mmCIF file of C-alpha atoms and ligand atoms in Angstrom:
data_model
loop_
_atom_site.group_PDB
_atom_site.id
_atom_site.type_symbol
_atom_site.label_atom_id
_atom_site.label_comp_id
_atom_site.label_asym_id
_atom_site.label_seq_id
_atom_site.Cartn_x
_atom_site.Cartn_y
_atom_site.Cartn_z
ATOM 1 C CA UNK A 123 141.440 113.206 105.354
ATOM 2 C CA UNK A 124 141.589 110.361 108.027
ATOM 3 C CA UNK A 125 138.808 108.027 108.247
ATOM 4 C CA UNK A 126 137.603 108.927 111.713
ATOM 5 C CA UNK A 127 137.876 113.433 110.608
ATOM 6 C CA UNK A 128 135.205 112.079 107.601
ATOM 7 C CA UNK A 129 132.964 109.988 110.107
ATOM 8 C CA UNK A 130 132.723 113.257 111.618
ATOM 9 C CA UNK A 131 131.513 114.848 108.972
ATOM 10 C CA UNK A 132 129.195 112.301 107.886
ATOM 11 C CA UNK A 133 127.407 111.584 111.250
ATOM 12 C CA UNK A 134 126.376 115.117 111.248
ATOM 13 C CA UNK A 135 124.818 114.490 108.134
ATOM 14 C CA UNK A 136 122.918 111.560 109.131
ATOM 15 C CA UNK A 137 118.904 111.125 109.084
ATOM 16 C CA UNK A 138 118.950 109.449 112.649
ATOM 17 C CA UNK A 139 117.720 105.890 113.266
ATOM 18 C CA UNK A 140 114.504 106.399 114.764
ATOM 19 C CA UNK A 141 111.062 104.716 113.530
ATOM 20 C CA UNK A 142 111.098 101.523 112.165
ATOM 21 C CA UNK A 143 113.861 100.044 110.050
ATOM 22 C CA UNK A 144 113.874 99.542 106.591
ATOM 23 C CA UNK A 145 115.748 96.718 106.797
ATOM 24 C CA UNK A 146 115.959 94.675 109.587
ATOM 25 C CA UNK A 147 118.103 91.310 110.350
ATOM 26 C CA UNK A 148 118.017 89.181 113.412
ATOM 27 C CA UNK A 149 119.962 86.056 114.277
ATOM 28 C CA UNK A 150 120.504 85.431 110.636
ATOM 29 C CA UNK A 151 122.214 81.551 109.994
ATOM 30 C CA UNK A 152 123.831 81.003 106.374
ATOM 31 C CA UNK A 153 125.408 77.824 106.672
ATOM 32 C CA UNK A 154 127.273 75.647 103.919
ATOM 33 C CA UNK A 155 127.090 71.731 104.226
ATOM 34 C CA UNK A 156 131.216 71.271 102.833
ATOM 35 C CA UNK A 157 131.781 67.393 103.713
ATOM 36 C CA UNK A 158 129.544 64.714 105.424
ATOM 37 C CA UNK A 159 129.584 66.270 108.538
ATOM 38 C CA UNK A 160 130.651 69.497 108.320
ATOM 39 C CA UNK A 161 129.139 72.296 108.269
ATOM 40 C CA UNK A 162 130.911 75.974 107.697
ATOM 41 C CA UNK A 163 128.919 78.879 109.364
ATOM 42 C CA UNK A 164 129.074 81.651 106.631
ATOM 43 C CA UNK A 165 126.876 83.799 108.592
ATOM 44 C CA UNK A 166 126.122 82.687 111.907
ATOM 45 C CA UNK A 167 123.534 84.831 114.160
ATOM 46 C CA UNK A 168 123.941 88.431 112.451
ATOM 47 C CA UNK A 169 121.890 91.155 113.466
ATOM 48 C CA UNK A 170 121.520 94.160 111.111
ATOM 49 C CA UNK A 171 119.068 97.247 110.835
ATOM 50 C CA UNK A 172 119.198 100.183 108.043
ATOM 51 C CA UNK A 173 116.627 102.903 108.496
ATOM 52 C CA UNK A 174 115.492 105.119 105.659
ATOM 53 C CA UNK A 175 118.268 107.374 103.804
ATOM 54 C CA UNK A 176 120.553 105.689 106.031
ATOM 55 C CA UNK A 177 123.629 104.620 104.530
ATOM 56 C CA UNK A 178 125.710 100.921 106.754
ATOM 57 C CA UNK A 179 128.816 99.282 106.179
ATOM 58 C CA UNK A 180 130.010 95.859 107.008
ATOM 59 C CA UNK A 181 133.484 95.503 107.198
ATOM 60 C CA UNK A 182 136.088 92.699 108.290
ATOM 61 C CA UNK A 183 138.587 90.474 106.685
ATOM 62 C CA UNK A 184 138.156 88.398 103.664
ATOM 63 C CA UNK A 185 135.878 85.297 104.367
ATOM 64 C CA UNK A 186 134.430 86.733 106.972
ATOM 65 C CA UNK A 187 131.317 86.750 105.774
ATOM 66 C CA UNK A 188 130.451 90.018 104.396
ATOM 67 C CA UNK A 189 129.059 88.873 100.816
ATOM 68 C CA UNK A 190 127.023 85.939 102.365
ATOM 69 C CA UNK A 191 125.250 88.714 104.319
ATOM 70 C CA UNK A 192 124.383 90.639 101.284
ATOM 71 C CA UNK A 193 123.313 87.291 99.220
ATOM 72 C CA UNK A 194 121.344 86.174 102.239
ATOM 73 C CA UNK A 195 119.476 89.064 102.317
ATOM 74 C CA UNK A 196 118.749 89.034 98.338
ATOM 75 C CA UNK A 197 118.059 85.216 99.395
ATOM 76 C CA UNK A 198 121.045 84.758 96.423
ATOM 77 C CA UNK A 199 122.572 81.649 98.184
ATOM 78 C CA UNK A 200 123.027 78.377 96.188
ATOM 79 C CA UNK A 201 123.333 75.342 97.063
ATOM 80 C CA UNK A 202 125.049 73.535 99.275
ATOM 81 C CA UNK A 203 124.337 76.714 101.328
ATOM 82 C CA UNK A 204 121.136 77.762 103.156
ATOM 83 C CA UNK A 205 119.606 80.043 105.112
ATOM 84 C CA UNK A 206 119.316 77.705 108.376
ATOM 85 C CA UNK A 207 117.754 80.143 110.742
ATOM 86 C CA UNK A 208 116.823 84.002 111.801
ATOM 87 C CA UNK A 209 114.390 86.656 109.921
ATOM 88 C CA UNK A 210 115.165 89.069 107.081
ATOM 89 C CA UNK A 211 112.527 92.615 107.755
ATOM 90 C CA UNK A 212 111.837 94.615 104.939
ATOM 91 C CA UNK A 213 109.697 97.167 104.467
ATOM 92 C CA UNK A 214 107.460 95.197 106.932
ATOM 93 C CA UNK A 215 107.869 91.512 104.923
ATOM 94 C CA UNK A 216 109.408 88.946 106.170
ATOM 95 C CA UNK A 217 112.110 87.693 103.103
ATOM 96 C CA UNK A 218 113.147 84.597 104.230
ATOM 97 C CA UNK A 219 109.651 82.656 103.665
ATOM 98 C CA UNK A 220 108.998 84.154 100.412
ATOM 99 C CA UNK A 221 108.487 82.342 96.937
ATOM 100 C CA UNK A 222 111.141 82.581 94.827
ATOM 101 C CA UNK A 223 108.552 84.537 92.167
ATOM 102 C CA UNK A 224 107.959 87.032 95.056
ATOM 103 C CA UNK A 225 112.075 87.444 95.493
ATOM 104 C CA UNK A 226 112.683 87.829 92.320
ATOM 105 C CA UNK A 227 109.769 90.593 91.458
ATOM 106 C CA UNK A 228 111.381 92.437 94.399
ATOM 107 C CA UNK A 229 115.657 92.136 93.012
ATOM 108 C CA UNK A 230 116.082 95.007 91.116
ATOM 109 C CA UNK A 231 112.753 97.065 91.984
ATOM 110 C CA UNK A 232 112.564 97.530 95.954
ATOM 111 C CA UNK A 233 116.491 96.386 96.452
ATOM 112 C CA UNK A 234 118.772 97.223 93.928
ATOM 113 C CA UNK A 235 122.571 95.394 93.957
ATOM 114 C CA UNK A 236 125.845 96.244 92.406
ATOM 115 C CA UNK A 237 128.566 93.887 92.800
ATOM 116 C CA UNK A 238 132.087 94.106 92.526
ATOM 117 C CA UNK A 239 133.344 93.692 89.232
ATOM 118 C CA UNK A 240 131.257 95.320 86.828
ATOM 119 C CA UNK A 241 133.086 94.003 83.698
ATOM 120 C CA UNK A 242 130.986 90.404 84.916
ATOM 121 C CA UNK A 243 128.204 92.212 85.824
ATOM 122 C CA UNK A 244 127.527 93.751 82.222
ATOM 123 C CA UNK A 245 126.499 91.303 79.424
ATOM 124 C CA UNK A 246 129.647 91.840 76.823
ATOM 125 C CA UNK A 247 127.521 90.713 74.189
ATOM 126 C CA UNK A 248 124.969 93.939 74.160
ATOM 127 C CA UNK A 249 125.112 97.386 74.005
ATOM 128 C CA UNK A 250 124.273 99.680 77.010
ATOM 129 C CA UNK A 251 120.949 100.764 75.453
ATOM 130 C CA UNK A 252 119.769 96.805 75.281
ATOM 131 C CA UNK A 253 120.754 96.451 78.910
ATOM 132 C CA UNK A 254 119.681 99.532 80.383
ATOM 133 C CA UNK A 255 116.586 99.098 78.149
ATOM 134 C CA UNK A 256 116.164 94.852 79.574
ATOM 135 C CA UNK A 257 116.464 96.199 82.965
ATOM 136 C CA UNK A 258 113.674 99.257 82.932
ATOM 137 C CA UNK A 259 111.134 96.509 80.757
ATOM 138 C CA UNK A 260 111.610 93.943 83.642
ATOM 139 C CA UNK A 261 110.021 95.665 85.928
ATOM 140 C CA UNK A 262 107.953 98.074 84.228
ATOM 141 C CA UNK A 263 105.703 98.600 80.912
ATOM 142 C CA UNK A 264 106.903 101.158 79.253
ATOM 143 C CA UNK A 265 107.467 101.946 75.419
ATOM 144 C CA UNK A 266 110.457 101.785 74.201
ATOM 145 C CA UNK A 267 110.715 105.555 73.369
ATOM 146 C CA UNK A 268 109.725 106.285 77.135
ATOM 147 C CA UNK A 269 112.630 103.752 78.349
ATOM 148 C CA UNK A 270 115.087 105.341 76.106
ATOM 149 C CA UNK A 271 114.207 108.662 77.647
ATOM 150 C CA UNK A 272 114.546 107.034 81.048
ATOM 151 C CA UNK A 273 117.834 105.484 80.467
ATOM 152 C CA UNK A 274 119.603 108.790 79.145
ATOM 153 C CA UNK A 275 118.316 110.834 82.202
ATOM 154 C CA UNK A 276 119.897 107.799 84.272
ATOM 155 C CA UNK A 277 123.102 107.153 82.786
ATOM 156 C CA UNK A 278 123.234 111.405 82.927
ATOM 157 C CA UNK A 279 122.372 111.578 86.730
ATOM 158 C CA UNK A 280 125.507 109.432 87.724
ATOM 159 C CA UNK A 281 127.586 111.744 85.980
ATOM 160 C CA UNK A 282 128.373 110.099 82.570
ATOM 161 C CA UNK A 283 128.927 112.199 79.671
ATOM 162 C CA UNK A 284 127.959 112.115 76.116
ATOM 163 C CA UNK A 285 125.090 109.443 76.700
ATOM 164 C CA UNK A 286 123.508 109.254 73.710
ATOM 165 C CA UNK A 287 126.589 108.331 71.829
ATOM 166 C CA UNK A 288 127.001 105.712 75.167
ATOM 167 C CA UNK A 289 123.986 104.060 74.628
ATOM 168 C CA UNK A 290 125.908 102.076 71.542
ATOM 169 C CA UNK A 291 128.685 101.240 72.938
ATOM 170 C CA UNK A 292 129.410 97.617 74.435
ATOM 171 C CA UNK A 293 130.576 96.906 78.009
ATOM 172 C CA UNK A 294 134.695 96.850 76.677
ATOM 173 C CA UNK A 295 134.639 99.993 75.225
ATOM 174 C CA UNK A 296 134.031 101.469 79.026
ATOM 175 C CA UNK A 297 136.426 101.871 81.164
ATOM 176 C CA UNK A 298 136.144 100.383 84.938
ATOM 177 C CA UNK A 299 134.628 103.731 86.318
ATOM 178 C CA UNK A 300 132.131 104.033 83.509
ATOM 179 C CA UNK A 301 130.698 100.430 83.684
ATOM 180 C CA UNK A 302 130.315 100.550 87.575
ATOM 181 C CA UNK A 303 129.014 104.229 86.736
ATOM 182 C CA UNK A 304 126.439 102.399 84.026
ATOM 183 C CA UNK A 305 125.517 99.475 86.498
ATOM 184 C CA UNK A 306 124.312 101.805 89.282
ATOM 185 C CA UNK A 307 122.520 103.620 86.821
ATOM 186 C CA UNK A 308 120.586 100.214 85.910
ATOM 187 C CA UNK A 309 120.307 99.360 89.597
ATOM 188 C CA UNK A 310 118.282 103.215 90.032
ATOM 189 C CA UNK A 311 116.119 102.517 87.212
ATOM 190 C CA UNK A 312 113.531 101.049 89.177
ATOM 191 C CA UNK A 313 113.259 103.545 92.281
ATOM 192 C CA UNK A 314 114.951 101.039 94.607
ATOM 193 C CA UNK A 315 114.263 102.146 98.220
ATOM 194 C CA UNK A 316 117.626 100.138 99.324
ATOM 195 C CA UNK A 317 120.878 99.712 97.249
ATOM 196 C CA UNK A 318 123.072 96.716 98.417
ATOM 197 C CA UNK A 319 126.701 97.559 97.077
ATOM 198 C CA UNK A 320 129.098 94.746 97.880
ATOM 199 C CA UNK A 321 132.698 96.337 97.290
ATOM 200 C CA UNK A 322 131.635 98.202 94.461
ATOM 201 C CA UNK A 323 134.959 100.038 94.437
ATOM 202 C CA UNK A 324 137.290 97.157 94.991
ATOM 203 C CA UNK A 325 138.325 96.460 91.393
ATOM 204 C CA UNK A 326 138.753 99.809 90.634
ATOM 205 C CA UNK A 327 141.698 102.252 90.230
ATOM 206 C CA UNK A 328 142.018 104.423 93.240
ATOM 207 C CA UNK A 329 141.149 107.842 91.958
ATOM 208 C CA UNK A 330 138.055 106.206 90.228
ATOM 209 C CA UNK A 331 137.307 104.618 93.713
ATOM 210 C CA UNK A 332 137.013 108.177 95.191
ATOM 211 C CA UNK A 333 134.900 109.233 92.042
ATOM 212 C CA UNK A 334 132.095 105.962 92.650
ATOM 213 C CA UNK A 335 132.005 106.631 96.622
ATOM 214 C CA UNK A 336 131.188 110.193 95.914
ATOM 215 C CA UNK A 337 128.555 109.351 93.186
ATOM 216 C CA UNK A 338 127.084 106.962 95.599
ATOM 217 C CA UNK A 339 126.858 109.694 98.302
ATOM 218 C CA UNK A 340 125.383 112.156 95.881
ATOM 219 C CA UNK A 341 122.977 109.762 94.708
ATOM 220 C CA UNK A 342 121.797 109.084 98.547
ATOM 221 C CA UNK A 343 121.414 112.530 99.258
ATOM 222 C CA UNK A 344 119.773 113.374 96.509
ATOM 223 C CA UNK A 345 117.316 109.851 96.497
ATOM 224 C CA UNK A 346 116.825 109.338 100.308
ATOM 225 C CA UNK A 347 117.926 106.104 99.643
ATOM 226 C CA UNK A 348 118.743 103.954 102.055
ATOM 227 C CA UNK A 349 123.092 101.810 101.323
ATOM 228 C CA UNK A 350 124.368 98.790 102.813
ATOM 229 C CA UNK A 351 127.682 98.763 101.240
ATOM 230 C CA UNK A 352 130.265 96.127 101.973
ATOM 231 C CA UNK A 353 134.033 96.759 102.534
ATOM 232 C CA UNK A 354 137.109 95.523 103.460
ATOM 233 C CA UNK A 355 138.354 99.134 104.033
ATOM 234 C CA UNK A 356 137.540 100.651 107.202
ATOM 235 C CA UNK A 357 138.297 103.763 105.970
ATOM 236 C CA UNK A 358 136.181 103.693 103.338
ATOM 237 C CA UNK A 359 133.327 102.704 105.465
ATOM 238 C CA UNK A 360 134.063 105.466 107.700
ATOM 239 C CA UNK A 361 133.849 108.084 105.311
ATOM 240 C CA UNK A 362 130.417 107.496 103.479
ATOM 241 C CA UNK A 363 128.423 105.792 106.437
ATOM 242 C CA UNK A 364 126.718 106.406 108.843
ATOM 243 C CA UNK A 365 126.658 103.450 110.726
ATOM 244 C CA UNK A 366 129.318 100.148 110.559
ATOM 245 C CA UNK A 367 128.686 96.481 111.582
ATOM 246 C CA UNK A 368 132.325 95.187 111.980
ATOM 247 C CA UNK A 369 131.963 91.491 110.848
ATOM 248 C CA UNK A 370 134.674 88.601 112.101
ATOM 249 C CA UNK A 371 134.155 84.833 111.971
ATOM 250 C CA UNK A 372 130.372 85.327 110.198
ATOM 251 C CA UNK A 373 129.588 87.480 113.228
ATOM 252 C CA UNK A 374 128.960 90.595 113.764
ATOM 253 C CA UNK A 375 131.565 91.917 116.554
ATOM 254 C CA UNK A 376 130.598 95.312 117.074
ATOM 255 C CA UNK A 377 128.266 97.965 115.957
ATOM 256 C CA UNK A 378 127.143 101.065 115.841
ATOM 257 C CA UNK A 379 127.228 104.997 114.835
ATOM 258 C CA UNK A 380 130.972 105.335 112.664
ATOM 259 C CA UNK A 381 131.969 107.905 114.715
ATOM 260 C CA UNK A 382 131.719 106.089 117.719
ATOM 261 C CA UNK A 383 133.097 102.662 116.698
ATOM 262 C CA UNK A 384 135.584 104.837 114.392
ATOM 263 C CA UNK A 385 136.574 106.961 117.425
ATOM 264 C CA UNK A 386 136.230 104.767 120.570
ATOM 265 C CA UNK A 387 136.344 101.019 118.802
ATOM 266 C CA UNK A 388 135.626 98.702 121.742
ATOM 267 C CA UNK A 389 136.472 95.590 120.068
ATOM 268 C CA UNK A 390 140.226 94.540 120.420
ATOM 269 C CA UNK A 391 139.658 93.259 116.090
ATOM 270 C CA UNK A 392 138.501 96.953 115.365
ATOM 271 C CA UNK A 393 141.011 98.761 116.957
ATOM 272 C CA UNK A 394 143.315 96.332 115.090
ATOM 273 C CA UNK A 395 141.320 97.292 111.616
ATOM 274 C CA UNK A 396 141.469 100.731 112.691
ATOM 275 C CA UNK A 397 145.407 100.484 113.379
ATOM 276 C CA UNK A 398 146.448 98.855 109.982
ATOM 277 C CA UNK A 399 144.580 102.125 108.463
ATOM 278 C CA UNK A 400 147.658 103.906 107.053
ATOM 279 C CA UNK A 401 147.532 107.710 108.233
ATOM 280 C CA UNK A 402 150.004 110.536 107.277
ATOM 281 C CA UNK A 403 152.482 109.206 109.934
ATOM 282 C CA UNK A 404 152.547 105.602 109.211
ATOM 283 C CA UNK A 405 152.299 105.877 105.622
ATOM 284 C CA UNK A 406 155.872 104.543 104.075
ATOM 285 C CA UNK A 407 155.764 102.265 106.692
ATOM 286 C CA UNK A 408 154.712 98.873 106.793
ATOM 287 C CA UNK A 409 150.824 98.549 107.355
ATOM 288 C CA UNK A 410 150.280 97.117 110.825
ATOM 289 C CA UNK A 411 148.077 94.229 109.843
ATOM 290 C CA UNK A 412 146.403 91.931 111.827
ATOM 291 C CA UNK A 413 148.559 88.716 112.667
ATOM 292 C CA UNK A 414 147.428 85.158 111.951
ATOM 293 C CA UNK A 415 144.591 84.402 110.222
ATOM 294 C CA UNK A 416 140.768 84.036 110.360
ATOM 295 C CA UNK A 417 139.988 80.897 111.687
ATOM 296 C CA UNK A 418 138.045 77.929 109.439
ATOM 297 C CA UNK A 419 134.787 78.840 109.860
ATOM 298 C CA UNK A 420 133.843 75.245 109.726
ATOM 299 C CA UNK A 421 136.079 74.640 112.780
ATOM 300 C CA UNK A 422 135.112 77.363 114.694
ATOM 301 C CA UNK A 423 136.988 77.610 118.441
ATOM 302 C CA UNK A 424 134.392 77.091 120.767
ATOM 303 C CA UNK A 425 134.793 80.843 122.538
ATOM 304 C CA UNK A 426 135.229 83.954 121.021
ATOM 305 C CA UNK A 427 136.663 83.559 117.124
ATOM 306 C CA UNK A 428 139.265 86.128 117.397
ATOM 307 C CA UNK A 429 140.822 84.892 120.579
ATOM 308 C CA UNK A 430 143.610 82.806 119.147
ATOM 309 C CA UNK A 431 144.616 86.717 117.266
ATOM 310 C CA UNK A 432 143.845 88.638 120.331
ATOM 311 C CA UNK A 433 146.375 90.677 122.532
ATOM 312 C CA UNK A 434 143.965 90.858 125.302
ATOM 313 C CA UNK A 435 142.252 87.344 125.577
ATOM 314 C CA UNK A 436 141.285 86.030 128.725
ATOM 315 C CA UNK A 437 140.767 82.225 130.023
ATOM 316 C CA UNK A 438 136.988 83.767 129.591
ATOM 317 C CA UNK A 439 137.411 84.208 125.662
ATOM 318 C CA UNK A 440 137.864 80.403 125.323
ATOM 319 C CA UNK A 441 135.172 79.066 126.963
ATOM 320 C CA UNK A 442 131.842 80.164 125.271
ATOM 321 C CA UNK A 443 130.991 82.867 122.352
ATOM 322 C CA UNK A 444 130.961 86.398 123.853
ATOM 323 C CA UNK A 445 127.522 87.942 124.716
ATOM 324 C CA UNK A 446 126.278 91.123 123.221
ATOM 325 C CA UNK A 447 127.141 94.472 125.556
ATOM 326 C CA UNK A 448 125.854 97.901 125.045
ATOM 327 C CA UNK A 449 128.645 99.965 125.449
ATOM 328 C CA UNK A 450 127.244 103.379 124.899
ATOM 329 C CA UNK A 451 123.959 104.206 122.782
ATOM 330 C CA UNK A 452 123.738 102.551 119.657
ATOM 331 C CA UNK A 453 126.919 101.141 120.174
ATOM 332 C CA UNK A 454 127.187 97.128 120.952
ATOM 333 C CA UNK A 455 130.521 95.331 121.396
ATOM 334 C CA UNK A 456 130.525 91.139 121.673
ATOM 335 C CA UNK A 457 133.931 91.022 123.684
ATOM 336 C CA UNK A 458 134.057 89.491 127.177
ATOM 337 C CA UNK A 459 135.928 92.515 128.211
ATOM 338 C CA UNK A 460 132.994 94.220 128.474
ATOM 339 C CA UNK A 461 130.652 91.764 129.778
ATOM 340 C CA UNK A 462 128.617 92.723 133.047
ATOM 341 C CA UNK A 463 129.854 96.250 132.227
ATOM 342 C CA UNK A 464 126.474 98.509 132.493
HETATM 343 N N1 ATP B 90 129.724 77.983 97.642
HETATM 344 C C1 ATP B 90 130.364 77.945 98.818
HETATM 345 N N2 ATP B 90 130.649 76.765 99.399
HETATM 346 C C2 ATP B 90 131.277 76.712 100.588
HETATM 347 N N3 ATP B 90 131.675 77.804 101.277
HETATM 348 C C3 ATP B 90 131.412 78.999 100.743
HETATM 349 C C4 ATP B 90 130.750 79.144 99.487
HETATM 350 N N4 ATP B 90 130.643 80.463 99.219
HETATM 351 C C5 ATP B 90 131.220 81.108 100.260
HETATM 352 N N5 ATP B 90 131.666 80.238 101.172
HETATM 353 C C6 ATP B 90 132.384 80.547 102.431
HETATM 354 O O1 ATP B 90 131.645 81.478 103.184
HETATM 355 C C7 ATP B 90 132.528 82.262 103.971
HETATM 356 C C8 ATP B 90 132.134 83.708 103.878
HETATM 357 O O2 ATP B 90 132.382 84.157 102.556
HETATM 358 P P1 ATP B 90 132.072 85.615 102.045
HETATM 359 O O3 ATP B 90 132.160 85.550 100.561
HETATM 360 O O4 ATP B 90 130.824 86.118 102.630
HETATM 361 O O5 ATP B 90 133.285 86.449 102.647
HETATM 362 P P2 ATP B 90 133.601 88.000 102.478
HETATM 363 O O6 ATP B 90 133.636 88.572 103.851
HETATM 364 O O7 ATP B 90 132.678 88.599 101.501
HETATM 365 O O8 ATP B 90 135.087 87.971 101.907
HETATM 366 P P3 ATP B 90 135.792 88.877 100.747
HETATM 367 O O9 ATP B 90 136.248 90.140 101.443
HETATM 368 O O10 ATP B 90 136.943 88.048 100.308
HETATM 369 O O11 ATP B 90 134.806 89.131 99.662
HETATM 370 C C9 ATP B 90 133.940 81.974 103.441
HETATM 371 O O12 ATP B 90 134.595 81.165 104.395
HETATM 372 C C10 ATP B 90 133.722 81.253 102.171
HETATM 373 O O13 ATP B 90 134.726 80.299 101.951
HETATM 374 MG MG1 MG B 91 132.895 89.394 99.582
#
């Protein structure tokens, strides 16, 4: 199935975007201090919003600033980076001016995370019952018995079999599938009402990558929850969400429903993304990537980021950063192509 016949699919299935967001960014700066006076914009001005059972993808290039997003947002970022500027909405609190106690009583209970490689992400040194167990006692007081019970109906609601006997067993004795199966079963345990998943396929085989993005759909279907799931794989994106922010440069280029940026991509870097997507024709072939690279994002060009890449830049492109158009509902585009276009 291509990736724009699933977006299809999925944005019949989706809950709409109206009320309030659950989650919503604005104008959010991550910046890095890297040498005396320089300063590399991880994340510079991103706008985001994810509305209840909603499920949004960010996708782009490596380094482009997907995962400082997602660590912004879990206000994860160490030093010598910062949050420099812009407001983080959830469920009605602001994130960005919160204690670090209040942050980390709301990690793992009202946002849940799973990360890429969930061999790191599991402790090697305990079993699956002490972990599961740690997790459900961190944010709630229950006995023992009652977080045993807890765990089992977890680890057996994301499909893994013969849990009991799982509960001993330590991280190595899993294979990839059933440790990333085990770690979103420890990031449910608290009722999360939003999952961040930041390529939680990536490390994975490819038939167990299929397996984890249809768990992850189950589980929002059957939950309500609300994903923001990072990829580098369009087509990935395009199957399980409903809406994508395409990120380039530590901006966020274009937006909106998947089967309209999937379909009609505005931006001359999506329809690039889109075109290095192999299909039954091209497959064999060699993938049409993108040429050149992404630029230094401490040495940003002072117009558009992707015009030194782009087929279609104009003198316009170099002179200042692109302004946000609306291109259809929903649907925005930062190109100057489409500037002044209603
Ligand atoms: N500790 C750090 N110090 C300096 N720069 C950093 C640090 N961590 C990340 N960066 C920079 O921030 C930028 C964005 O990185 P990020 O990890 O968000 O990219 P990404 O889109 O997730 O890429 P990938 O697909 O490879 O995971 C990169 O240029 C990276 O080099
Ligand atoms: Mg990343």
């Amino acid at each position: 199935m291509s990736g724009s016949e699933a977006a299809v699919g999925r944005a019949a299935a989706s809950n709409g975007s109206s009320g309030e967001p659950l989650l919503s960014v604005r104008g959010l700066k991550t910046y890095f201090e890297v040498g005396a006076k320089r300063v590399l914009k991880a994340v510079d001005g991103v706008d985001l919003d994810v509305h209840r059972g909603e499920v949004v993808g960010i996708v782009g290039e490596s380094g482009c600033g997907k995962s400082m997003t997602c660590w912004s947002i879990l206000r994860m970022i160490d030093r010598p980076g910062r949050i420099v500027g812009g407001s983080i909405r959830f469920e009605e609190e602001e994130l960005v001016t919160k204690s670090e106690t209040e942050m980390a009583r709301l990690r793992g209970s009202r946002i849940a995370m799973v990360f890429q490689n969930p061999m790191t992400s599991l402790n090697p040194a305990f079993t699956v019952r002490r972990q599961m167990l740690d997790m459900i006692a961190t944010h709630d007081r229950v006995s023992e018995r009652e977080a045993t019970d807890r765990a089992i109906e977890l680890l057996a609601s994301v499909g893994l079999p013969d849990v009991k006997r799982l509960l001993n067993d330590y991280a190595h004795q899993l294979s990839g599938g059933m440790r990333q199966r085990v770690l979103i079963a420890m990031a449910l345990s608290c009722n999360p009402s939003l999952l961040i998943a930041d390529e939680p396929t990536t490390a994975l085989d490819v038939t167990v990558q299929s397996q984890i993005l249809e768990l992850l759909e189950q589980i929002q279907q059957q939950r309500g929850l609300s994903i923001l799931i990072v990829s580098h794989d369009i087509g990935v994106i395009a199957w399980l969400c409903h809406k994508v922010a395409v990120m380039y440069a530590g901006r966020v280029v274009e937006a909106g429903p998947v089967t309209a940026v999937t379909q009609s991509p505005a931006h001359p870097y999506t329809q690039a993304l889109l075109a290095s997507i192999p299909t039954p024709d091209t497959r064999g072939r060699p993938l049409s990537a993108i040429e050149g690279q992404p630029p230094d994002l401490s040495r940003l060009p002072k117009g558009c980021a992707f015009a030194p890449r782009c087929p279609v830049a104009t003198e316009r492109s170099w002179k200042a950063p692109p302004d946000l158009t609306v291109v259809a509902p929903g649907h925005t585009v930062r190109c100057v192509l489409y500037e002044g276009t209603p």
